[in-house]
PDB file of N, CA and C in Angstrom:
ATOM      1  N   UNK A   1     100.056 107.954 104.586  1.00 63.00           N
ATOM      2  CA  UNK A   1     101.359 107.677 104.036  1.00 63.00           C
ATOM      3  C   UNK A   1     101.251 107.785 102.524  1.00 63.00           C
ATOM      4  N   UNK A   2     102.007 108.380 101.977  1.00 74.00           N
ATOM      5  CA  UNK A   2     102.553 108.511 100.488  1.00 74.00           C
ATOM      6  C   UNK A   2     102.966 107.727  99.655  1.00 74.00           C
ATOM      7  N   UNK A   3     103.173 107.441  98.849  1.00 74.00           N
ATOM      8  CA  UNK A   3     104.358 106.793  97.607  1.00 74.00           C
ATOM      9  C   UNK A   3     103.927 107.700  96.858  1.00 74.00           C
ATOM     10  N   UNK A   4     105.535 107.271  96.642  1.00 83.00           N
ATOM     11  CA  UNK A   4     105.777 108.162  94.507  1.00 83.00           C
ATOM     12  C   UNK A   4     105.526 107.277  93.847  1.00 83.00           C
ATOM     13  N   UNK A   5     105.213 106.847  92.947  1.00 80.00           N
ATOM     14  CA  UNK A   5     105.417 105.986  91.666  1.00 80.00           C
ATOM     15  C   UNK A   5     105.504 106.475  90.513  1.00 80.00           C
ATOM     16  N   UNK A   6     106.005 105.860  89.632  1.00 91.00           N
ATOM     17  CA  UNK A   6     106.343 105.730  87.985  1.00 91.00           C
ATOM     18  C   UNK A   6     105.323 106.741  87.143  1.00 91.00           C
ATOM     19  N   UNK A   7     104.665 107.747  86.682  1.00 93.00           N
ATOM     20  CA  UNK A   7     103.514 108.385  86.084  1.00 93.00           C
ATOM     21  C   UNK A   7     102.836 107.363  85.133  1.00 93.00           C
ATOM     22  N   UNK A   8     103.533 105.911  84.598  1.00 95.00           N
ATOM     23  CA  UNK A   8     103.289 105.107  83.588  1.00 95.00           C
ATOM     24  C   UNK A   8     102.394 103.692  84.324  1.00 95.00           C
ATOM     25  N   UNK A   9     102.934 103.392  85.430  1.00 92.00           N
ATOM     26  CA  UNK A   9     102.470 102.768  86.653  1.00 92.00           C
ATOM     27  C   UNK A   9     101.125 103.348  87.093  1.00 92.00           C
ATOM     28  N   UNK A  10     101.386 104.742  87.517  1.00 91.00           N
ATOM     29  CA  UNK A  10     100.269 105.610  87.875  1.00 91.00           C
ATOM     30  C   UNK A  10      99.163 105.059  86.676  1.00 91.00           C
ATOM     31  N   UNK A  11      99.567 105.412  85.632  1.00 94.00           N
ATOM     32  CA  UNK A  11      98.504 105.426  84.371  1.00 94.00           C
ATOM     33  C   UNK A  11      97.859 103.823  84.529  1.00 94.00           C
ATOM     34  N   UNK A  12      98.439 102.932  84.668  1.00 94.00           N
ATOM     35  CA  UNK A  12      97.747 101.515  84.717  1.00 94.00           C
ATOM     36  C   UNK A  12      97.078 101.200  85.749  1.00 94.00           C
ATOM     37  N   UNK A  13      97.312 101.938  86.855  1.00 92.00           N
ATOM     38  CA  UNK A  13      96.676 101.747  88.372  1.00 92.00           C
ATOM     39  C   UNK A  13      95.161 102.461  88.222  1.00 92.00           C
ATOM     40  N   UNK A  14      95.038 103.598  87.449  1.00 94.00           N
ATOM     41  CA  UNK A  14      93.773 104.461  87.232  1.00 94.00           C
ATOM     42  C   UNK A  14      93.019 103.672  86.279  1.00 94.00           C
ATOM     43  N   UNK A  15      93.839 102.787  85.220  1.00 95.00           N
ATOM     44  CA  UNK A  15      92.832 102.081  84.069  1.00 95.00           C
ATOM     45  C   UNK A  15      92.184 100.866  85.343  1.00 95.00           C
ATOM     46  N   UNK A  16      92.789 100.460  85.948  1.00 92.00           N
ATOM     47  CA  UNK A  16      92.512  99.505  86.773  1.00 92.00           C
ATOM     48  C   UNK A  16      91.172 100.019  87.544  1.00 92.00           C
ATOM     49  N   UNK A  17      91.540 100.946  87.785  1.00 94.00           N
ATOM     50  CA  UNK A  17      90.094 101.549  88.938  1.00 94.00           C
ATOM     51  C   UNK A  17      89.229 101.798  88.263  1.00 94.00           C
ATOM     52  N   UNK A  18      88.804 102.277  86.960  1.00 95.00           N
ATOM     53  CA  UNK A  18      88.233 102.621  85.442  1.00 95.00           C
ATOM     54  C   UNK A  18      87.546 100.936  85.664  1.00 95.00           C
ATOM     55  N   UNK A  19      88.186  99.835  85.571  1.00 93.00           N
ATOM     56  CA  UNK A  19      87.613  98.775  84.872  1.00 93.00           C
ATOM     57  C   UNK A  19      87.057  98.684  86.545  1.00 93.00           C
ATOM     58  N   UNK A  20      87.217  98.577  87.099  1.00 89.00           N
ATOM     59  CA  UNK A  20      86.784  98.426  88.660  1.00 89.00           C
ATOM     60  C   UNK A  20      85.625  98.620  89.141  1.00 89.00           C
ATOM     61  N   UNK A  21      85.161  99.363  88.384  1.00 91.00           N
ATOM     62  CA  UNK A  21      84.162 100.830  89.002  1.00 91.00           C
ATOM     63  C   UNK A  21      82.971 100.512  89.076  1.00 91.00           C
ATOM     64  N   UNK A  22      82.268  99.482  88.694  1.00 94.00           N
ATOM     65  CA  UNK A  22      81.163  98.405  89.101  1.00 94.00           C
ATOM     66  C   UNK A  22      81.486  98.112  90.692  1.00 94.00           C
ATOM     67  N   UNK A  23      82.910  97.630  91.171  1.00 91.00           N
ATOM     68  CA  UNK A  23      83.015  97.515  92.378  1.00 91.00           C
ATOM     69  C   UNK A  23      83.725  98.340  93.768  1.00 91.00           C
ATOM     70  N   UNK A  24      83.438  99.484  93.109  1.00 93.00           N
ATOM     71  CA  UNK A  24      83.903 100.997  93.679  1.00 93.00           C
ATOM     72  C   UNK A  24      85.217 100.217  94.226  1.00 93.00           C
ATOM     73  N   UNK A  25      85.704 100.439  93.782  1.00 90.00           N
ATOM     74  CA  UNK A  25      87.569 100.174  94.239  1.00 90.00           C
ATOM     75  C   UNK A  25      87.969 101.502  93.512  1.00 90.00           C
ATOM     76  N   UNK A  26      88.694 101.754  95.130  1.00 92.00           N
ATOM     77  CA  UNK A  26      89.500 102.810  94.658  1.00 92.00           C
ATOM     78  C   UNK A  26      90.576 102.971  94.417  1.00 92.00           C
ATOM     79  N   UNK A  27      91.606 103.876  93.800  1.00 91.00           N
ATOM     80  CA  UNK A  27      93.605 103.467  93.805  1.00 91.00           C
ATOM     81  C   UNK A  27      93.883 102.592  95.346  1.00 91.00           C
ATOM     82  N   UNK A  28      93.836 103.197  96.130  1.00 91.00           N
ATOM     83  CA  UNK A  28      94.333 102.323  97.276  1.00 91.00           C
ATOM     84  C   UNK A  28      93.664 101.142  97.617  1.00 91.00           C
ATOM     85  N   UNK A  29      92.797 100.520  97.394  1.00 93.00           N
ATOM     86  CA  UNK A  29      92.252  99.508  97.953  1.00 93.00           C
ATOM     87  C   UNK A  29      92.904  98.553  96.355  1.00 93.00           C
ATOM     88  N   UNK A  30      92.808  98.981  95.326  1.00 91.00           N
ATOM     89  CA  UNK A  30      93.672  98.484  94.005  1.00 91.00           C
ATOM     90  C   UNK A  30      94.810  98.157  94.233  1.00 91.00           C
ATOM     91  N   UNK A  31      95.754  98.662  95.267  1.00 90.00           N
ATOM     92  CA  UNK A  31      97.121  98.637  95.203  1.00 90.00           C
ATOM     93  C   UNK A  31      97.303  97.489  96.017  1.00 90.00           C
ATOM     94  N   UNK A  32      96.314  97.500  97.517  1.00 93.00           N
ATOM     95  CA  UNK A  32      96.403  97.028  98.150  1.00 93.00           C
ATOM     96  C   UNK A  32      96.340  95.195  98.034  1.00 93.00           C
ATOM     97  N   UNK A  33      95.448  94.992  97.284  1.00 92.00           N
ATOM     98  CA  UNK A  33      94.946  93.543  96.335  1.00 92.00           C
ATOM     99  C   UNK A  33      95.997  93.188  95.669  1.00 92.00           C
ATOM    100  N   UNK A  34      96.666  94.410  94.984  1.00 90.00           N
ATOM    101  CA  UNK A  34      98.109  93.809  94.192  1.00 90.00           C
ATOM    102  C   UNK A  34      99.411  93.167  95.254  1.00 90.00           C
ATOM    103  N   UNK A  35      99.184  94.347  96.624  1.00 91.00           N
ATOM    104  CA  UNK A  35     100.644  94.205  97.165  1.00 91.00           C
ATOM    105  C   UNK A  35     100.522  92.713  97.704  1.00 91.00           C
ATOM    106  N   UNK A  36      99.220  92.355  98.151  1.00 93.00           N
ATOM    107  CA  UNK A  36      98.438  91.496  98.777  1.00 93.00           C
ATOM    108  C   UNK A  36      98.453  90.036  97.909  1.00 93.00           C
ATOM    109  N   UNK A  37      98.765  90.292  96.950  1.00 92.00           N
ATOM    110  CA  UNK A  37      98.609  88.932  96.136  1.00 92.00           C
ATOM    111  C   UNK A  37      99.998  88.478  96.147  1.00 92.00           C
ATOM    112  N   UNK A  38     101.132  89.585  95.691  1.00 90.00           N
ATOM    113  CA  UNK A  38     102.104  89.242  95.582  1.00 90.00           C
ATOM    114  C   UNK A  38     102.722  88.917  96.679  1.00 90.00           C
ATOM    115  N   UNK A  39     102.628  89.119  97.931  1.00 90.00           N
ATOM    116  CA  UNK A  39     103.142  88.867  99.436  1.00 90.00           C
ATOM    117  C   UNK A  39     102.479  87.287  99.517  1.00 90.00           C
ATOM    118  N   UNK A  40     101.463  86.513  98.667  1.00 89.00           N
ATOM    119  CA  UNK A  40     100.871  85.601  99.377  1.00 89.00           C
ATOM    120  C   UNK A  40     100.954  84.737  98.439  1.00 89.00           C
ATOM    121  N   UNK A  41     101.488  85.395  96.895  1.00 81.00           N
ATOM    122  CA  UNK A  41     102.635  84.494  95.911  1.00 81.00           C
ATOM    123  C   UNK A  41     103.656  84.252  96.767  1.00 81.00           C
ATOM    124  N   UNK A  42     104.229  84.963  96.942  1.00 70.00           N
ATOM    125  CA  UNK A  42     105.474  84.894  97.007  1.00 70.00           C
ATOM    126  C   UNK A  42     105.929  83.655  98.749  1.00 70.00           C
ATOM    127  N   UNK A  43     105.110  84.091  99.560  1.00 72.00           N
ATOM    128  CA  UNK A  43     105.140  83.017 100.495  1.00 72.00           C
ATOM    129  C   UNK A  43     104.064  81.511  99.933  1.00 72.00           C
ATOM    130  N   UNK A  44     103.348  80.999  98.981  1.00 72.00           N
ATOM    131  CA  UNK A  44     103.255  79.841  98.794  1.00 72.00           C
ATOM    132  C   UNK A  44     104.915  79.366  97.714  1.00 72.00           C
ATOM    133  N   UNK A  45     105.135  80.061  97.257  1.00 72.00           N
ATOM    134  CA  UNK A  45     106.684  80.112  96.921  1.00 72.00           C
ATOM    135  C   UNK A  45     107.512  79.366  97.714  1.00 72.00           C
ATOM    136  N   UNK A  46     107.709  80.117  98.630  1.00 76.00           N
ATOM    137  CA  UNK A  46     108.309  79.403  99.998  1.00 76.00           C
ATOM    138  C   UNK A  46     108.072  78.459 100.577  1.00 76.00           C
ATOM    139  N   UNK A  47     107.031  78.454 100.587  1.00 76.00           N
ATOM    140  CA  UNK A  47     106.345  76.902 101.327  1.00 76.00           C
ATOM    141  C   UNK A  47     106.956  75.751 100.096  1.00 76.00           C
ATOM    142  N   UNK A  48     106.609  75.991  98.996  1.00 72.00           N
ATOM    143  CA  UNK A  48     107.353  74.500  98.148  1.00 72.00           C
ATOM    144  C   UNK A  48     108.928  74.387  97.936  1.00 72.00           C
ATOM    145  N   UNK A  49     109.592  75.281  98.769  1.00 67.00           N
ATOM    146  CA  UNK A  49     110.718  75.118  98.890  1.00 67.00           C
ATOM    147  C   UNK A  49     111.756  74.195  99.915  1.00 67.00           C
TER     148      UNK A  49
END
């Protein structure tokens, strides 16, 4: 599966994998940690509601 994203987005996702690279993370496993954090913000969110 695909996404488009932002070319500016793109650019911060590659510095990310750049600083990474001690722990071979690649764009997708990078993205994945992000989408992953914010899904598990966002439900302790919920819970104090």
């Amino acid at each position: 599966m695909g996404v488009s994203v932002q070319t500016e987005l793109a650019d911060k996702i590659d510095l990310l994998v750049e600083e990474c690279a001690d722990l071979g993370a690649n764009r997708s496993e990078i993205v994945e940690a992000i989408i992953a954090a914010y899904f598990q913000s966002d439900e302790e969110r919920i819970k104090k509601t």
